[in-house]
Short mmCIF file of C-alpha atoms in Angstrom, two decimals:
data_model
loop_
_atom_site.label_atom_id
_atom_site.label_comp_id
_atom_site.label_asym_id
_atom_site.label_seq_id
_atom_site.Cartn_x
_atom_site.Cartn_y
_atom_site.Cartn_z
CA UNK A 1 138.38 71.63 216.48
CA UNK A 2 139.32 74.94 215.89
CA UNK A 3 137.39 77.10 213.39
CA UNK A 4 140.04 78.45 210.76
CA UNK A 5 138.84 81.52 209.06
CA UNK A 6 137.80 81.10 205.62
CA UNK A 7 139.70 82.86 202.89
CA UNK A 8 138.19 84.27 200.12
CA UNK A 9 140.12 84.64 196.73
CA UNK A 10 139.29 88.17 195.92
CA UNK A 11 138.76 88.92 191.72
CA UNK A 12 140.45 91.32 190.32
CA UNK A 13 138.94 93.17 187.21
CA UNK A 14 141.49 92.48 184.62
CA UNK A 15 144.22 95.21 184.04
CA UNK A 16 143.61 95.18 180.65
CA UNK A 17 140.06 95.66 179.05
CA UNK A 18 140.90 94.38 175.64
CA UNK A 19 142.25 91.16 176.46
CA UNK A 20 138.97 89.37 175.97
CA UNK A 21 138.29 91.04 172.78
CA UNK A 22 141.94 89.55 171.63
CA UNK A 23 141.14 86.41 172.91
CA UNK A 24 138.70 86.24 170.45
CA UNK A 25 140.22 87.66 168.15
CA UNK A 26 142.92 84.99 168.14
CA UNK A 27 140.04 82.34 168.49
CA UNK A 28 138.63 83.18 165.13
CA UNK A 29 142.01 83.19 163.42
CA UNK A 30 142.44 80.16 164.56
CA UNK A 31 138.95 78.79 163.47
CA UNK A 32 139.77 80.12 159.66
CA UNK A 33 143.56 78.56 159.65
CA UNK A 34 141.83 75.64 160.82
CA UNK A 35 139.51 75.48 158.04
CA UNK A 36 141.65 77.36 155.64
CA UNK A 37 141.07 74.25 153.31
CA UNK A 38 137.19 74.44 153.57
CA UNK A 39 137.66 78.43 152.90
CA UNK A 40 139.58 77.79 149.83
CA UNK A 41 137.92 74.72 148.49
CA UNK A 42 134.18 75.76 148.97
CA UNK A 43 134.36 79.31 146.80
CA UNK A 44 136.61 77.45 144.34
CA UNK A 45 133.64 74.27 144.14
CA UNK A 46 131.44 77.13 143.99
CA UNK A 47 132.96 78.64 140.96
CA UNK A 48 133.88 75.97 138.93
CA UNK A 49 129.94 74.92 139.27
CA UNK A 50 129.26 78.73 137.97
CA UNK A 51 131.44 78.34 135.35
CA UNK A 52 130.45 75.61 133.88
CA UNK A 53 127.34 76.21 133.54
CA UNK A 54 127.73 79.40 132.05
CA UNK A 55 129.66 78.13 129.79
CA UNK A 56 127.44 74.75 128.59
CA UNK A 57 124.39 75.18 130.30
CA UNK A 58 123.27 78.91 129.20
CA UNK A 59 122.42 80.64 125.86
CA UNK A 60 124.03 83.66 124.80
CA UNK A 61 121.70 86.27 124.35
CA UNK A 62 122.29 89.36 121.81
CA UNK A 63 120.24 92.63 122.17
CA UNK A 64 119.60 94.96 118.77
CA UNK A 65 118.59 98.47 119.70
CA UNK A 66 116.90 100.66 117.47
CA UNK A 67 116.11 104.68 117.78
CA UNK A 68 112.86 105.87 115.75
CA UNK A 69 109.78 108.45 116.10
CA UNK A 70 106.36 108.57 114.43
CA UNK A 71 106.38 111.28 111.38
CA UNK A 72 103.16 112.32 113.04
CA UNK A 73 100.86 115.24 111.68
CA UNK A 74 97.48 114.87 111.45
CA UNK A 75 96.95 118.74 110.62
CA UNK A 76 95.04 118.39 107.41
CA UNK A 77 92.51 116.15 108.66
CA UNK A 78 92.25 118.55 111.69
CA UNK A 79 91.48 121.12 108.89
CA UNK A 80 88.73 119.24 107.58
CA UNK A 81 87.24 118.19 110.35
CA UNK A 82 87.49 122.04 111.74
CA UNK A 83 86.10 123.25 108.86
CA UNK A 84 83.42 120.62 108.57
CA UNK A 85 82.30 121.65 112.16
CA UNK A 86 81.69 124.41 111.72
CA UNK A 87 78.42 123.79 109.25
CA UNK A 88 77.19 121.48 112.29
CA UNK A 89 78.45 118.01 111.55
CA UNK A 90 81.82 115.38 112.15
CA UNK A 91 83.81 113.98 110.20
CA UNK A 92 85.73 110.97 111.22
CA UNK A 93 89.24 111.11 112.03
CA UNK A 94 92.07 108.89 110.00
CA UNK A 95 94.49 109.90 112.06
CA UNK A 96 93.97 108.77 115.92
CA UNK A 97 96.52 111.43 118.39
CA UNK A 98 95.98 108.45 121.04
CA UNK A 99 97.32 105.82 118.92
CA UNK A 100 99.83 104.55 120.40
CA UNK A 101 103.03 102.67 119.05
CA UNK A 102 104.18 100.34 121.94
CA UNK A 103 101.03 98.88 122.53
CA UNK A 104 100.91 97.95 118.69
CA UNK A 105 104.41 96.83 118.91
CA UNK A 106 103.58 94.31 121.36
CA UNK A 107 100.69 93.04 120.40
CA UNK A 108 99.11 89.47 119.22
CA UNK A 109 98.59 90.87 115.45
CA UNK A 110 101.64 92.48 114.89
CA UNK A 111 103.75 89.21 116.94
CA UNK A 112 101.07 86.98 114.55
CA UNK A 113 102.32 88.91 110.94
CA UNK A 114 105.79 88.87 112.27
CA UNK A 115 105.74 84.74 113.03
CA UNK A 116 105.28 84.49 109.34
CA UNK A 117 108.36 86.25 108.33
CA UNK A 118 111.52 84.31 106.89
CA UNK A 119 114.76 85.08 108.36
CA UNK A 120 118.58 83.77 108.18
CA UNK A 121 120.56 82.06 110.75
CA UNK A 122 123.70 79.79 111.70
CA UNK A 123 121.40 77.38 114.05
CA UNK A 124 118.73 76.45 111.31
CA UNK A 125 120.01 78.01 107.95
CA UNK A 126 118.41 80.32 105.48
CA UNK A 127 114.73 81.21 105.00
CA UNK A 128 113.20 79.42 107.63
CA UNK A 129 110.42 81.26 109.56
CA UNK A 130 109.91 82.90 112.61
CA UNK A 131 107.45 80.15 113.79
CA UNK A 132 109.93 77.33 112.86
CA UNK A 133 112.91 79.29 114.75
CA UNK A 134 111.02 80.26 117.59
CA UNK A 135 109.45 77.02 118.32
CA UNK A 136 110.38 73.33 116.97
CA UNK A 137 113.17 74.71 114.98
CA UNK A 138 114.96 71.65 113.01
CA UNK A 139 112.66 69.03 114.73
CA UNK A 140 109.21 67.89 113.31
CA UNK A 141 106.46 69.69 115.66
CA UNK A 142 104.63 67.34 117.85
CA UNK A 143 101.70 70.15 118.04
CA UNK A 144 98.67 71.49 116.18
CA UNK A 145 99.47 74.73 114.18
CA UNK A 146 97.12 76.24 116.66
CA UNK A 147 99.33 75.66 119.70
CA UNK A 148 102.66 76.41 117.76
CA UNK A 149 101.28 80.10 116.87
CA UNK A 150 99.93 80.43 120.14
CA UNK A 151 103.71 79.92 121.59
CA UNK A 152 105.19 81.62 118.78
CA UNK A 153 103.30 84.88 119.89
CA UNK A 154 104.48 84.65 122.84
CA UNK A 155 108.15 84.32 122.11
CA UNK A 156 107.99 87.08 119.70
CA UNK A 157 106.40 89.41 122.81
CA UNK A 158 109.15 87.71 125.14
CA UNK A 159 112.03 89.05 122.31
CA UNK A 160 110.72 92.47 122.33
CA UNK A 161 111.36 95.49 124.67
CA UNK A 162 110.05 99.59 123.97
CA UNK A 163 111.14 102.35 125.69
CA UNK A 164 109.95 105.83 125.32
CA UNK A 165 111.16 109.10 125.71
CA UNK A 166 108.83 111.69 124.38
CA UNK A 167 108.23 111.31 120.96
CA UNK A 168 110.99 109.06 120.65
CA UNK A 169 110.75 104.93 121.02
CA UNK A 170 114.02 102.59 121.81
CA UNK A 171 113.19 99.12 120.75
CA UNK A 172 115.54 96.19 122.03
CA UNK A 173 115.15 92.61 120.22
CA UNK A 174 116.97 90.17 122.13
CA UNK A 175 117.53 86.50 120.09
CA UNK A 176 120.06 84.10 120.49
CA UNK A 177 122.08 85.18 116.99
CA UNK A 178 123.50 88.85 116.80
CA UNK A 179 122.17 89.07 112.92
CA UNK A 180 118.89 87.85 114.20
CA UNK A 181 118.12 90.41 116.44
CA UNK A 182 119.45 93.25 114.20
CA UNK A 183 117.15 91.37 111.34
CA UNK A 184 114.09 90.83 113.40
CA UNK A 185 114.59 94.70 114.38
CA UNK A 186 114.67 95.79 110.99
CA UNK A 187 111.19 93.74 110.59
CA UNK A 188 109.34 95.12 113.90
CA UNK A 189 109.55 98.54 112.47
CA UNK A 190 108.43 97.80 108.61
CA UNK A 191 105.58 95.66 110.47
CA UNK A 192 104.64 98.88 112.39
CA UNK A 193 104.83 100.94 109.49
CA UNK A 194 102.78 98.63 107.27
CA UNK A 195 100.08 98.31 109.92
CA UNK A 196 100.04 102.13 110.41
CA UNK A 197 99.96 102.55 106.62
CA UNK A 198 96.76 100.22 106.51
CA UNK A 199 95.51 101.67 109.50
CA UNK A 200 95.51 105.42 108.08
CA UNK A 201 94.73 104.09 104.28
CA UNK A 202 91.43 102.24 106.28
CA UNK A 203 90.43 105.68 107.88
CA UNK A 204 90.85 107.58 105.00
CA UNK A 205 88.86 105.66 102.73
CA UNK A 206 85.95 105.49 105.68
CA UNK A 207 86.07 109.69 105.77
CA UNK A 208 86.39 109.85 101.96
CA UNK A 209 83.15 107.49 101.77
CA UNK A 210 81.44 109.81 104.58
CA UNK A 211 82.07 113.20 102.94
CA UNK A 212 80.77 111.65 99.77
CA UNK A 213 77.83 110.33 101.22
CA UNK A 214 77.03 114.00 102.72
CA UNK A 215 77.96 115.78 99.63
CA UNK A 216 74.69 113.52 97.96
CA UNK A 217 72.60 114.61 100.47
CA UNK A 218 73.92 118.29 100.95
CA UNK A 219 73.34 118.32 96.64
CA UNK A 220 69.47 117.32 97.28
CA UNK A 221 68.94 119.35 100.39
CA UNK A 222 70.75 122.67 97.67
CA UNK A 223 68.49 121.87 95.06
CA UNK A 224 65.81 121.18 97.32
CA UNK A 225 66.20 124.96 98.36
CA UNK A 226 67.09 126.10 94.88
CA UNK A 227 63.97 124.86 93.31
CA UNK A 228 62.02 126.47 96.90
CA UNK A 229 63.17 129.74 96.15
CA UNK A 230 62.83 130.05 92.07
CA UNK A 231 59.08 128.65 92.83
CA UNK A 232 58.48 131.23 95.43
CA UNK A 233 59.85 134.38 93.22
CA UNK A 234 57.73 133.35 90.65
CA UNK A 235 54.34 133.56 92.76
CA UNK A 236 55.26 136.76 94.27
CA UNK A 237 56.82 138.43 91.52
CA UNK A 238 55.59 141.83 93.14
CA UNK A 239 57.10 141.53 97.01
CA UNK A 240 58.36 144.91 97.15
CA UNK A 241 54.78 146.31 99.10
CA UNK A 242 54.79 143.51 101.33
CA UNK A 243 57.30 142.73 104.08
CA UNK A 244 56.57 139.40 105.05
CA UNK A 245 57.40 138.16 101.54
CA UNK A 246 60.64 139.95 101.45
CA UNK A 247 61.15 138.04 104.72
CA UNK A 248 60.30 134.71 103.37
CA UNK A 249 62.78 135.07 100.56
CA UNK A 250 65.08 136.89 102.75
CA UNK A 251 64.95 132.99 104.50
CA UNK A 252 64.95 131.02 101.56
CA UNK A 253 68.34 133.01 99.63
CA UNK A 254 69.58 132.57 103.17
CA UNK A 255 69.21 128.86 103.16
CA UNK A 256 70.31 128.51 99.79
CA UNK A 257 73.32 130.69 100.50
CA UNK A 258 74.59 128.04 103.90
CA UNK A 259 73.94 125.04 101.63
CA UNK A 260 76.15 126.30 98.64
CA UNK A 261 79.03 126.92 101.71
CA UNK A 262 78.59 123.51 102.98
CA UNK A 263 78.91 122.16 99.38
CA UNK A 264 81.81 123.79 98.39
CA UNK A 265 83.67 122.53 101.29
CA UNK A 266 82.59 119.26 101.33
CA UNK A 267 83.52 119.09 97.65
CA UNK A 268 87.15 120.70 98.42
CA UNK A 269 87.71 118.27 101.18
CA UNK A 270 86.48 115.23 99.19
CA UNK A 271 88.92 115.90 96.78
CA UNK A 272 91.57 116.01 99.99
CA UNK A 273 91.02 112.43 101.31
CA UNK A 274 91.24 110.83 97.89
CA UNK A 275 94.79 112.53 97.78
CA UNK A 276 94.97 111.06 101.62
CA UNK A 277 93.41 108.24 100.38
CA UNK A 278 96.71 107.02 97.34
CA UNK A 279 99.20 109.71 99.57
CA UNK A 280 102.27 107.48 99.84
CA UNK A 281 103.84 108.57 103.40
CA UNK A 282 106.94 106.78 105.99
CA UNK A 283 104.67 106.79 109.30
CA UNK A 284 107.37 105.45 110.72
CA UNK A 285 111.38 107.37 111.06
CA UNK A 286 113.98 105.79 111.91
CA UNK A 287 116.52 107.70 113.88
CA UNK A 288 119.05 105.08 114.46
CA UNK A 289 118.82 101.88 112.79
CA UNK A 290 119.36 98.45 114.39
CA UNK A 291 122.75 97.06 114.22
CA UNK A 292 124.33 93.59 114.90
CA UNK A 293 125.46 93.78 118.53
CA UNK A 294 129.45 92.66 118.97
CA UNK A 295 128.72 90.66 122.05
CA UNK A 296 126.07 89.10 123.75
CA UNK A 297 124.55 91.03 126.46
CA UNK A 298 123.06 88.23 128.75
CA UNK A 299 124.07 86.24 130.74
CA UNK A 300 127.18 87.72 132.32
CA UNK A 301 129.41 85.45 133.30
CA UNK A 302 132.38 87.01 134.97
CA UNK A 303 129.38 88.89 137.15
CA UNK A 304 128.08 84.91 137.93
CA UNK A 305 131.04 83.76 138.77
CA UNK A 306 132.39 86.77 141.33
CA UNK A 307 129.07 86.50 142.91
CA UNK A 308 129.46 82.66 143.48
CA UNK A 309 132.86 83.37 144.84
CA UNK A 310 130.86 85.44 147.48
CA UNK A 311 128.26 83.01 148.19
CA UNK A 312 130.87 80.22 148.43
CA UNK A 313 133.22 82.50 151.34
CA UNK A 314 129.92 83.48 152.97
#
């Protein structure tokens, strides 16, 4: 046998570099014509799903927005209670700077006064409450009172939204009626402004009760001192030869003199807090007032349905 020599095939590199790139280029064309049904179909399935339920299976939702800022001010009770210092004692304050709006807003009490409020609508008709909208609406409740405020508060907190920007507040009441939420707007802001109104009225009468109570015992304490001094000039009616008598009454005028001060100014500023005290005031301005939105603002639907096209081709 005679050994033939092997041959080899030699490889070439190929003579052009983008050829495999092409390759599978074409391969993936013809893996989407292939499925060009599926492509179509699925983001169409996709859609239609989104679609209807948007349309059947979600509840519009219409946001009110109202603009307003606190009237703010406490500067005559800073008087008083500056000029009230300054003879050694406090007085309390009606007005609180740290009181703050949005955490009043959405909290259980005002939610809980607001729940008993009686407002129109297409969905249940006219004058029905808060609670009975917010909860079992036309259906008889199959819960305690208890439980139904409980849940009422917390759909009240759920519609409500503050924003703040310095001394200005944005509320947003989102309901499932445009009136509603321009309605249940309007009644946030009296809330707040009747709350702040009892608030201040509840501080005023407490410093009105304290300044009396101090002007009672700053009367005693001047008569007290009165009577001191007349009793002392008439033992020493002859204090001219002696100077620790003319220091003695020197101390009791001076006495005398503070207390009448501290009198007069407690009796100016009593007469302040009862004008505080009946001082009709709005605590609460309203810059823009709510309006009845022209559209609802959740859910968007064409943005639902373009994103389930993209879900569906991905």
């Amino acid at each position: 046998m005679t050994n033939e020599p092997i041959q080899t095939q030699q490889q070439y590199p190929s003579q052009y570099p983008f050829e495999k790139d092409a390759i599978s280029l074409m391969s993936i064309l013809l893996i989407l014509a292939k499925h060009f049904k599926l492509i179509i179909i699925t983001p169409t399935v996709f859609c239609i799903i989104t679609i209807i339920y948007a349309l059947f299976f979600t509840s519009p939702v219409y946001v009110s927005t109202a603009t307003f800022m606190s009237s703010g001010g406490a500067g005559e009770q800073s008087q008083m209670m500056g000029l009230a210092s300054q003879f050694g004692f406090s007085v309390p304050k009606s007005e609180t700077a740290q009181w703050s709006y949005t955490d009043v807003i959405k909290s259980r009490t005002l939610a809980r006064s607001m729940l008993n409020r009686k407002f129109d609508t297409e969905k249940y008709g006219s004058q029905k409450s808060l609670l009975q909208i917010l909860t079992y609406g036309d259906k008889h409740p199959e819960v305690g009172i208890d439980t139904l405020i409980i849940d009422g508060i917390s759909a009240v907190q759920g519609m409500i939204k503050v924003n703040t920007a310095g001394s200005m507040f944005e509320l947003e009441i989102s309901a499932f009626e445009p009136q509603l939420s321009s309605d249940v707007a309007n009644a946030v802001m009296h809330e707040l402004d009747r709350h702040k109104r009892e608030y201040n009225a509840r501080k005023s009468t407490e410093t009105r009760q304290f300044i009396e109570e101090r002007l009672f015992n700053t009367k005693i304490e001047l008569e007290t001192a009165e009577e001191t001094l007349k009793e002392f000039r008439e033992r020493n009616r002859s204090i001219l030869e002696s100077p620790q008598l003319q220091l003695e009454q020197e101390r009791l005028a001076r006495d005398v003199v503070v207390l009448i001060s501290v009198f007069t100014t407690l009796k100016q500023q009593l007469e302040t807090a009862k004008i505080d005290e009946v001082k009709e005031s709005d605590y609460v301005i309203v810059v823009d007032p709510p309006e009845s939105p022209l559209g609802p603002s959740k859910p968007n639907k064409r943005l639902m349905v373009i994103f389930a096209g993209i879900l569906g081709i991905g």
